Short mmCIF file of C-alpha atoms (C1' of nucleotides) in Angstrom, two decimals:
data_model
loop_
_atom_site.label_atom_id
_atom_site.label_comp_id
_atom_site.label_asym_id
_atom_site.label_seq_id
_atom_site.Cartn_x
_atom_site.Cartn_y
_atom_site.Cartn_z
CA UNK S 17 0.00 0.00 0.00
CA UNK S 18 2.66 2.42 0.73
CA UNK S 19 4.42 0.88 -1.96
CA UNK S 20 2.15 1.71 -4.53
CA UNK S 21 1.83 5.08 -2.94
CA UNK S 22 5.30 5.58 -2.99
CA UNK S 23 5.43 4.54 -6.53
CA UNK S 24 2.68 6.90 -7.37
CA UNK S 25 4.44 9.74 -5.76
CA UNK S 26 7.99 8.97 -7.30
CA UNK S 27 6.28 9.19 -10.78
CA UNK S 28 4.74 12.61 -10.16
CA UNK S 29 7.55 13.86 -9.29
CA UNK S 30 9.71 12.38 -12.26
CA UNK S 31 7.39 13.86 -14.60
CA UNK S 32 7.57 17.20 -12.97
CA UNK S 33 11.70 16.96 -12.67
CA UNK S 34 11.53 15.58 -16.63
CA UNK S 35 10.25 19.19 -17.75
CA UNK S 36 12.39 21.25 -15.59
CA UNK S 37 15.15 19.40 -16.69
CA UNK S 38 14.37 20.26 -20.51
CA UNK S 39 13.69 24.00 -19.26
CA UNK S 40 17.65 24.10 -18.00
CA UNK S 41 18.68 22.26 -21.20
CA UNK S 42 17.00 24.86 -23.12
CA UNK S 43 18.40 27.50 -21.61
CA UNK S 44 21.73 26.31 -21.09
CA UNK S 45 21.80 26.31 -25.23
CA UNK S 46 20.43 29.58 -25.31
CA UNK S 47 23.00 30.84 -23.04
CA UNK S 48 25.68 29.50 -25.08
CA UNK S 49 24.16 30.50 -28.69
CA UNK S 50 23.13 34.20 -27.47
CA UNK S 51 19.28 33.79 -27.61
CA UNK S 52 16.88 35.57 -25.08
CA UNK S 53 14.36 33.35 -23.70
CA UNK S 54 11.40 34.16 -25.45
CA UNK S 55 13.36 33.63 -29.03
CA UNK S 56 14.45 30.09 -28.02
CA UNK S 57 11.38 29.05 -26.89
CA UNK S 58 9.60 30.68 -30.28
CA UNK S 59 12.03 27.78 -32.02
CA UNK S 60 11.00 25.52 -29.82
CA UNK S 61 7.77 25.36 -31.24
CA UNK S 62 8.69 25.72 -34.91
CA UNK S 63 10.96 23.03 -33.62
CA UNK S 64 7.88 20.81 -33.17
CA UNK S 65 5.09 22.32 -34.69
CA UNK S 66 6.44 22.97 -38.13
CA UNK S 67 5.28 25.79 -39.58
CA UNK S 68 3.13 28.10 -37.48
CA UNK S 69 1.56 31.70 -38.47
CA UNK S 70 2.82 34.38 -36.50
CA UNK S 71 -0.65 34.71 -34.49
CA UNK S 72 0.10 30.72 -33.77
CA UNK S 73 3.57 32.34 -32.17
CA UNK S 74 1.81 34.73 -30.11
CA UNK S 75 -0.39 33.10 -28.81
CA UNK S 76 2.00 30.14 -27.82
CA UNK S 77 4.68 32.47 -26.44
CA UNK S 78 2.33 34.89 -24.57
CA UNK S 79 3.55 37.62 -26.69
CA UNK S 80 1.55 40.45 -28.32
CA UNK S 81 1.38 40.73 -31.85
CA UNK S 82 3.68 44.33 -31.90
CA UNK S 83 6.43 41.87 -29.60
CA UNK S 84 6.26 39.30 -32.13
CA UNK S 85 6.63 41.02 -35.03
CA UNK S 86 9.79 42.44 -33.33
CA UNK S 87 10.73 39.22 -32.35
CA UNK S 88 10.29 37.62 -35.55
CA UNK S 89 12.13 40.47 -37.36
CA UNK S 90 15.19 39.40 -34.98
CA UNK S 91 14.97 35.41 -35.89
CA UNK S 92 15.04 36.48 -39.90
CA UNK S 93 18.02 38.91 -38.77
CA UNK S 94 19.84 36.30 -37.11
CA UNK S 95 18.63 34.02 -40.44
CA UNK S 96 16.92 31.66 -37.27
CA UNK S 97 13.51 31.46 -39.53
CA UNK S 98 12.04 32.30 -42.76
CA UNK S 99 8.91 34.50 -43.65
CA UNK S 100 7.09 33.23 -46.30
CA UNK S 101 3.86 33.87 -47.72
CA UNK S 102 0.75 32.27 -46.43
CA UNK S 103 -1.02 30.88 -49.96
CA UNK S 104 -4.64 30.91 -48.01
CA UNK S 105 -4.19 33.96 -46.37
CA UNK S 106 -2.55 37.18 -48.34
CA UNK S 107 -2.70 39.57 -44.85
CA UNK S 108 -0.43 36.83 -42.95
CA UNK S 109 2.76 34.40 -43.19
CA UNK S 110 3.98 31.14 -42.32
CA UNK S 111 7.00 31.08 -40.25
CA UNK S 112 9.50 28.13 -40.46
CA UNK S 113 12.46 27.62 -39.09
CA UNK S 114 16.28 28.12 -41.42
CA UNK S 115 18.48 25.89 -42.00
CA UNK S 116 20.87 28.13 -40.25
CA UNK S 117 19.52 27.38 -37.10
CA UNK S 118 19.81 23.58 -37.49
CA UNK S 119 23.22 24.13 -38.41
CA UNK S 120 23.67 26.24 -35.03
CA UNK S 121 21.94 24.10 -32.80
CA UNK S 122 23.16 20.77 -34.14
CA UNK S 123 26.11 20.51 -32.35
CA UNK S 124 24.54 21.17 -29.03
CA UNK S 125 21.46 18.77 -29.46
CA UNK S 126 22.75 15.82 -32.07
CA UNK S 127 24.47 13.99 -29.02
CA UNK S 128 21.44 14.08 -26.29
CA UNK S 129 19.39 13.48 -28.96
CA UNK S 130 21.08 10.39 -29.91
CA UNK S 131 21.57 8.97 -26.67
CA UNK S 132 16.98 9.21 -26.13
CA UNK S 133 17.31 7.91 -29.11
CA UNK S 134 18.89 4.85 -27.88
CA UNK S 135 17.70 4.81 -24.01
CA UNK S 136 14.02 4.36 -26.17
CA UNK S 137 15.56 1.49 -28.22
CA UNK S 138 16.19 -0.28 -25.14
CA UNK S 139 13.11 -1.21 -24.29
CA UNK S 140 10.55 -3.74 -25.38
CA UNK S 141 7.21 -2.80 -27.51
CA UNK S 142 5.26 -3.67 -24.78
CA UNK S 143 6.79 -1.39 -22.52
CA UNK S 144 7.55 1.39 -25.11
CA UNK S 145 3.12 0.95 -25.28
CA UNK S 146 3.09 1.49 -22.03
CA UNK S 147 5.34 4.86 -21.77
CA UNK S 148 3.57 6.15 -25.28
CA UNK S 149 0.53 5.51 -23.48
CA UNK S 150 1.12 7.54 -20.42
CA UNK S 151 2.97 10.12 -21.89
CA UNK S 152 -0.47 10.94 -24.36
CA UNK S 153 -2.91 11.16 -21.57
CA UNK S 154 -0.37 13.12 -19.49
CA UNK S 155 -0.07 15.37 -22.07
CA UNK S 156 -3.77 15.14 -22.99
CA UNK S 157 -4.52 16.32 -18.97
CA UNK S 158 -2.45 19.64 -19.44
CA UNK S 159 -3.38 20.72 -23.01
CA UNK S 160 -7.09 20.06 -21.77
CA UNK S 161 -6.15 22.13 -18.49
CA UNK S 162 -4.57 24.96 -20.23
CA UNK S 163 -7.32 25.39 -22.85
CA UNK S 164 -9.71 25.97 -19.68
CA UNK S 165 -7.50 28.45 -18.62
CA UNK S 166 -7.11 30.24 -22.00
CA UNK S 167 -11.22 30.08 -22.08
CA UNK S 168 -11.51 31.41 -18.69
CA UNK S 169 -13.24 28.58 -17.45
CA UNK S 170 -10.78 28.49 -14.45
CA UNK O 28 9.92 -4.09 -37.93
CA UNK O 29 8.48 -0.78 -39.15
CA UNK O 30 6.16 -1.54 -36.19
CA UNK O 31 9.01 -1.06 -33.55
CA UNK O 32 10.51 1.95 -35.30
CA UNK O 33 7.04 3.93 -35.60
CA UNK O 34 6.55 3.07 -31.82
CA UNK O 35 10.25 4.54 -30.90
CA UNK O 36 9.21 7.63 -32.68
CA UNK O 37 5.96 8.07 -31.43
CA UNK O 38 7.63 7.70 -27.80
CA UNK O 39 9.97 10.25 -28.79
CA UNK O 40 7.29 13.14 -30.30
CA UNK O 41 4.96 12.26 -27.08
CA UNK O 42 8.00 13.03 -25.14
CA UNK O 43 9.11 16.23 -26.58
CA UNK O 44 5.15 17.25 -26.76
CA UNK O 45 4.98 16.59 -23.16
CA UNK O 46 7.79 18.89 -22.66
CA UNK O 47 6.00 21.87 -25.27
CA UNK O 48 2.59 21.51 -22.88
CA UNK O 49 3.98 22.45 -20.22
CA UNK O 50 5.66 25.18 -21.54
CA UNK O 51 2.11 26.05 -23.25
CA UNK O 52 0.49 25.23 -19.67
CA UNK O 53 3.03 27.72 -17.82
CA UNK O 54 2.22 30.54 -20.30
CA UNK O 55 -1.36 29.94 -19.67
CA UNK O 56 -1.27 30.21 -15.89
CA UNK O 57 1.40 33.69 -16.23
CA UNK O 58 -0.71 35.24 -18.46
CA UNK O 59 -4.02 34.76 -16.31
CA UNK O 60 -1.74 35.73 -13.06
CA UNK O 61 0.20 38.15 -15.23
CA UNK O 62 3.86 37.09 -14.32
CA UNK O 63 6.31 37.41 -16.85
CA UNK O 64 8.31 34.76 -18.39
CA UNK O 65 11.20 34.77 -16.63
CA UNK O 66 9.61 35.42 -12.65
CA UNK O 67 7.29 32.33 -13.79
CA UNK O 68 10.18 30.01 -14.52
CA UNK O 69 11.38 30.99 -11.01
CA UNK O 70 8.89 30.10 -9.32
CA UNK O 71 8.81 26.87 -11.26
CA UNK O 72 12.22 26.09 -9.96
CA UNK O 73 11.40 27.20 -6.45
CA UNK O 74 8.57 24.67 -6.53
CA UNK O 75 10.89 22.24 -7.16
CA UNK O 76 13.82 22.51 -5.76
CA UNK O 77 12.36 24.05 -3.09
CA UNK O 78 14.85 26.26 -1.04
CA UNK O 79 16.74 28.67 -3.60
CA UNK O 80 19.70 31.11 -3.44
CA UNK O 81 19.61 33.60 -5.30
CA UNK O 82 22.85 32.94 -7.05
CA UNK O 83 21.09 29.30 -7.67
CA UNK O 84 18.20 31.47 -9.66
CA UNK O 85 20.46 33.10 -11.36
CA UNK O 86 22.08 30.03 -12.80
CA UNK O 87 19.22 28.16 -13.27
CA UNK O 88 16.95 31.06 -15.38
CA UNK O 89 19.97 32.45 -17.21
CA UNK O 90 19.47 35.77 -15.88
CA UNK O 91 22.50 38.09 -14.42
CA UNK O 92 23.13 38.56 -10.40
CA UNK O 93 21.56 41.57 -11.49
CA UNK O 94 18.74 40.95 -13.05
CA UNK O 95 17.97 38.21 -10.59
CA UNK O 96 18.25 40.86 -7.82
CA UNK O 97 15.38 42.65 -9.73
CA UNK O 98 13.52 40.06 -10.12
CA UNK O 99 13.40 39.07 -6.75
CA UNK O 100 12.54 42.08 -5.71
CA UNK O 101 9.53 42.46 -8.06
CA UNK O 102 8.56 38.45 -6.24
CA UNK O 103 8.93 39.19 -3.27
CA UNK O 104 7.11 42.69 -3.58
CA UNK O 105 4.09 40.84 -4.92
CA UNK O 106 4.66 38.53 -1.78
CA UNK O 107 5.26 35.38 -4.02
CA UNK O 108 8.54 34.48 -2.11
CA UNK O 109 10.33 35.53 1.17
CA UNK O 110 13.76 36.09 1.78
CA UNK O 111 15.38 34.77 4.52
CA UNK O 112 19.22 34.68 5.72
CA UNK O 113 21.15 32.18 5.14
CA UNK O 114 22.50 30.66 7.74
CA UNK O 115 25.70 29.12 6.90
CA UNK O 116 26.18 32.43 4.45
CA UNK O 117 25.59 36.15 5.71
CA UNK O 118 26.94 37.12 2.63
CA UNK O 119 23.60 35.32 0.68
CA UNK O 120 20.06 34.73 1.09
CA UNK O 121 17.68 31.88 0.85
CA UNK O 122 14.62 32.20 -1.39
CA UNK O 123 11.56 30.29 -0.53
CA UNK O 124 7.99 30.61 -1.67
CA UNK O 125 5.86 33.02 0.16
CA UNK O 126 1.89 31.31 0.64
CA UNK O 127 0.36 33.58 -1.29
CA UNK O 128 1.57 32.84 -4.29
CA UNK O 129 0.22 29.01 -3.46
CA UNK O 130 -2.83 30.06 -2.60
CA UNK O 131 -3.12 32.91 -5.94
CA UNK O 132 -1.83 29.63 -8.45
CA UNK O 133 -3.79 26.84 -6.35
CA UNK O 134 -7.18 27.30 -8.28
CA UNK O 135 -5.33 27.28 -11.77
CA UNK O 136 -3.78 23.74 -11.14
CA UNK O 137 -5.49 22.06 -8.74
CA UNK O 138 -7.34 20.19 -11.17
CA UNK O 139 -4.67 19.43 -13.36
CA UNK O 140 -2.93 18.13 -10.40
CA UNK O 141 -5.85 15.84 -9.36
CA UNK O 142 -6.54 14.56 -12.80
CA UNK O 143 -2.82 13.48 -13.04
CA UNK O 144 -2.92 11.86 -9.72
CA UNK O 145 -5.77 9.68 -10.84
CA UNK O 146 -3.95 9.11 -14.16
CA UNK O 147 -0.96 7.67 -11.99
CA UNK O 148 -3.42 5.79 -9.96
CA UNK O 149 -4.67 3.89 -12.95
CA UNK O 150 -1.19 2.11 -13.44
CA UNK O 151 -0.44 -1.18 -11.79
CA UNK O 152 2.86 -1.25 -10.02
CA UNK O 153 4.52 -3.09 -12.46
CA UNK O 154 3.80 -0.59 -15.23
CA UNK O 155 4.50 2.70 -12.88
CA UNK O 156 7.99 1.16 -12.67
CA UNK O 157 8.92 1.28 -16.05
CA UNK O 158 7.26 4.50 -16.39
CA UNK O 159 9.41 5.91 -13.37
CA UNK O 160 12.24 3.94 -15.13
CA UNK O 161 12.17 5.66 -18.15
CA UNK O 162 11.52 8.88 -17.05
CA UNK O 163 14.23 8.86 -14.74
CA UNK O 164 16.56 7.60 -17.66
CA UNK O 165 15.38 10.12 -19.54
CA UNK O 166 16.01 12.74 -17.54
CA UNK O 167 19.39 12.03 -16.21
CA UNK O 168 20.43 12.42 -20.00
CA UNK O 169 19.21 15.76 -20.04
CA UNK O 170 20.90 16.82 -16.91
CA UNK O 171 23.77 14.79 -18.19
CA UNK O 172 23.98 16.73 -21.29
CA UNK O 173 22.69 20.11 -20.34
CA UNK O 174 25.85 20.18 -17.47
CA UNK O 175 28.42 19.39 -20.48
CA UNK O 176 27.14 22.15 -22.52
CA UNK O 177 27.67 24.54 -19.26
CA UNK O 178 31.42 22.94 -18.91
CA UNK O 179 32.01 24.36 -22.62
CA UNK O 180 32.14 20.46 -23.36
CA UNK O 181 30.42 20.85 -26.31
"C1'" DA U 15 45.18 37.58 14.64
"C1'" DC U 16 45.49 39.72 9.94
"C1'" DT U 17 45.72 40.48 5.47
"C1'" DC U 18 43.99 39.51 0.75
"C1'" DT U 19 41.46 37.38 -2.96
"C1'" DA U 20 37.19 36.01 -4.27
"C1'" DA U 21 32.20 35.20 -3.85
"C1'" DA U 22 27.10 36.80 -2.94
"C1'" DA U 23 24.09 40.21 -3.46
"C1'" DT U 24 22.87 44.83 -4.59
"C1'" DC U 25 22.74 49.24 -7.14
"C1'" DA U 26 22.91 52.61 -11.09
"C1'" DA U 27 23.32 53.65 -15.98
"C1'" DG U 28 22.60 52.21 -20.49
"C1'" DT U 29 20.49 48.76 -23.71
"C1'" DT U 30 17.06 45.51 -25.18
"C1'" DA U 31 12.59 43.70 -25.26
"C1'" DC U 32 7.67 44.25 -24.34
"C1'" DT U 33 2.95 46.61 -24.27
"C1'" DT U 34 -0.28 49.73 -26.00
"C1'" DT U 35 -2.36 52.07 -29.62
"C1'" DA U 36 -2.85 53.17 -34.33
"C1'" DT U 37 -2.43 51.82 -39.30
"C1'" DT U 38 -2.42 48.93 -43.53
"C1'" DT U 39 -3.90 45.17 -46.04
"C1'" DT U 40 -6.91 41.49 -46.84
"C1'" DC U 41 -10.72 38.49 -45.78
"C1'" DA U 42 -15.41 37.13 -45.49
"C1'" DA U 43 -20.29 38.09 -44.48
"C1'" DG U 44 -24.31 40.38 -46.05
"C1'" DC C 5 -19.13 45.77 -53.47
"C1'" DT C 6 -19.55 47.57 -49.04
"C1'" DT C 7 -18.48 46.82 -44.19
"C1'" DG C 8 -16.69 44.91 -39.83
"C1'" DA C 9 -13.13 42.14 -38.34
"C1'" DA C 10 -8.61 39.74 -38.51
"C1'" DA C 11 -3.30 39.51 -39.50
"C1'" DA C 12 0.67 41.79 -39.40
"C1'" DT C 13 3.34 45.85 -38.79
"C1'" DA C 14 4.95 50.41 -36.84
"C1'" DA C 15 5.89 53.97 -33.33
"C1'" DA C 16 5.95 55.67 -28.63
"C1'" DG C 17 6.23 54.63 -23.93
"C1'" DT C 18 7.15 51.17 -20.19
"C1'" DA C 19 9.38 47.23 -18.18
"C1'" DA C 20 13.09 44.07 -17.86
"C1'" DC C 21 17.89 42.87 -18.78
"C1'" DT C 22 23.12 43.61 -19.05
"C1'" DT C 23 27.29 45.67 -17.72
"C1'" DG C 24 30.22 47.43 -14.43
"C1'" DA C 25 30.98 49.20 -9.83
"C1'" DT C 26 30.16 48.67 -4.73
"C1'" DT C 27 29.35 46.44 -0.15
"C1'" DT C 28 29.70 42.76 2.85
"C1'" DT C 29 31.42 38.44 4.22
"C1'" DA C 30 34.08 33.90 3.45
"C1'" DG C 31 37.96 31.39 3.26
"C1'" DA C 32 42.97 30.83 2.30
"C1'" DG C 33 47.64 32.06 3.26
"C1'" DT C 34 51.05 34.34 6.21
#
DNA sequence: ACTCTAAAATCAAGTTACTTTATTTTCAAG
DNA sequence: CTTGAAAATAAAGTAACTTGATTTTAGAGT
């Protein structure tokens, strides 16, 4: 019973150490490349999202739209992303990220990146179902939790 | 074959979108409390870690003695942490958080919090333990990697 | 005990980034 | 084909960050 408990707990707080940890990771490669915090995280989510319109960016970051378009003009400065037109829309653009910025952040990321890569190859399908599994509904919980926020229903 | 890959990659995306919500899930909850990027990921860490000092802040947001020193000041004016001496240090402080801002973020993720308890409950033993495995795994190659890019190791 | 170097935190001046408000262009509904 | 709204930008003012100097205390060496 404690056990279990115990078990319970030790997972929580795994999870919760598992995103700081990427938080520190982040910013330690920030720190090193010269990006402020609101940039890296910006390619963060082009990182993962693919292309996203600016209002997509502002909304993720937090940002107004006047900080964003600043923002974005320093990531095409720093050749970080690309502008390009939006074929649906003629007032907006898609943003995506530059090559440049693989290039840059390469070095920094291939080697962790590798190593997941591996710790994941370790283990069986069953229990690879089993993380895959937990990880969705985890993440399920918070993207339902944050849209209640964002809709004022907390 | 194919089967085993795809499930290694999905691991990997559910991982790194696990990461992204709670970035997304953070902005959310700042934005409602209006906190700014930067004072939020503080009192992430403070959370946490519990106990702080201030030079730990510093190193852990990326942010100069300085601007840490503002920062704290702008927390601790809005009574989200305390100060208190540090014993074994009278040069330093340690940073703790103040009640109030538990009690201001406690209706935000309370039910986030619940729902992932239950979540957790739903695993047998046997299946937490991989879980905790992996995440622990997971993490420790993050930390692993994050400290070698602060040695100038990579 | 007594220097001396360095570390922790703070402060002040200058720079960078963000918000607010207004403007332009385009969309989409009537 | 008009009209109200949305997407992005721009400019002015505010807030936050960096740099460099200062204060206080630790810890090492004499």
């Amino acid at each position: 019973m404690t056990t279990k408990k115990d078990l319970q707990t030790l997972v929580m707080m795994a999870s919760r150490e598992n995103n700081i940890s990427s938080i520190l990771f982040r910013n330690a490669v920030r720190n090193k490349v010269g990006l402020n915090i609101t940039d890296s995280e910006c390619l963060s989510f082009l990182g993962i999202k693919g292309v996203l319109t600016p209002k997509d960016i502002s909304h993720y970051t937090g940002l107004t739209t006047g900080s964003t378009t600043a923002m974005l003009d320093r990531l095409e400065n720093a050749e970080f992303i690309r502008r390009k037109p939006n074929p649906d829309d003629r007032r907006g653009a898609l943003i995506e990220i530059h090559e440049k910025w693989v290039e840059t952040s390469r070095p920094l990321v291939a080697g962790l990146q590798k190593e997941q890569a591996e710790l994941i190859a370790s283990y069986s399908d069953t229990e690879l179902e089993i993380i895959a599994d937990f990880l969705t509904r985890f993440t399920n919980n918070v993207k339902k939790h944050t849209q209640m926020i964002e809709d004022g229903l907390i």
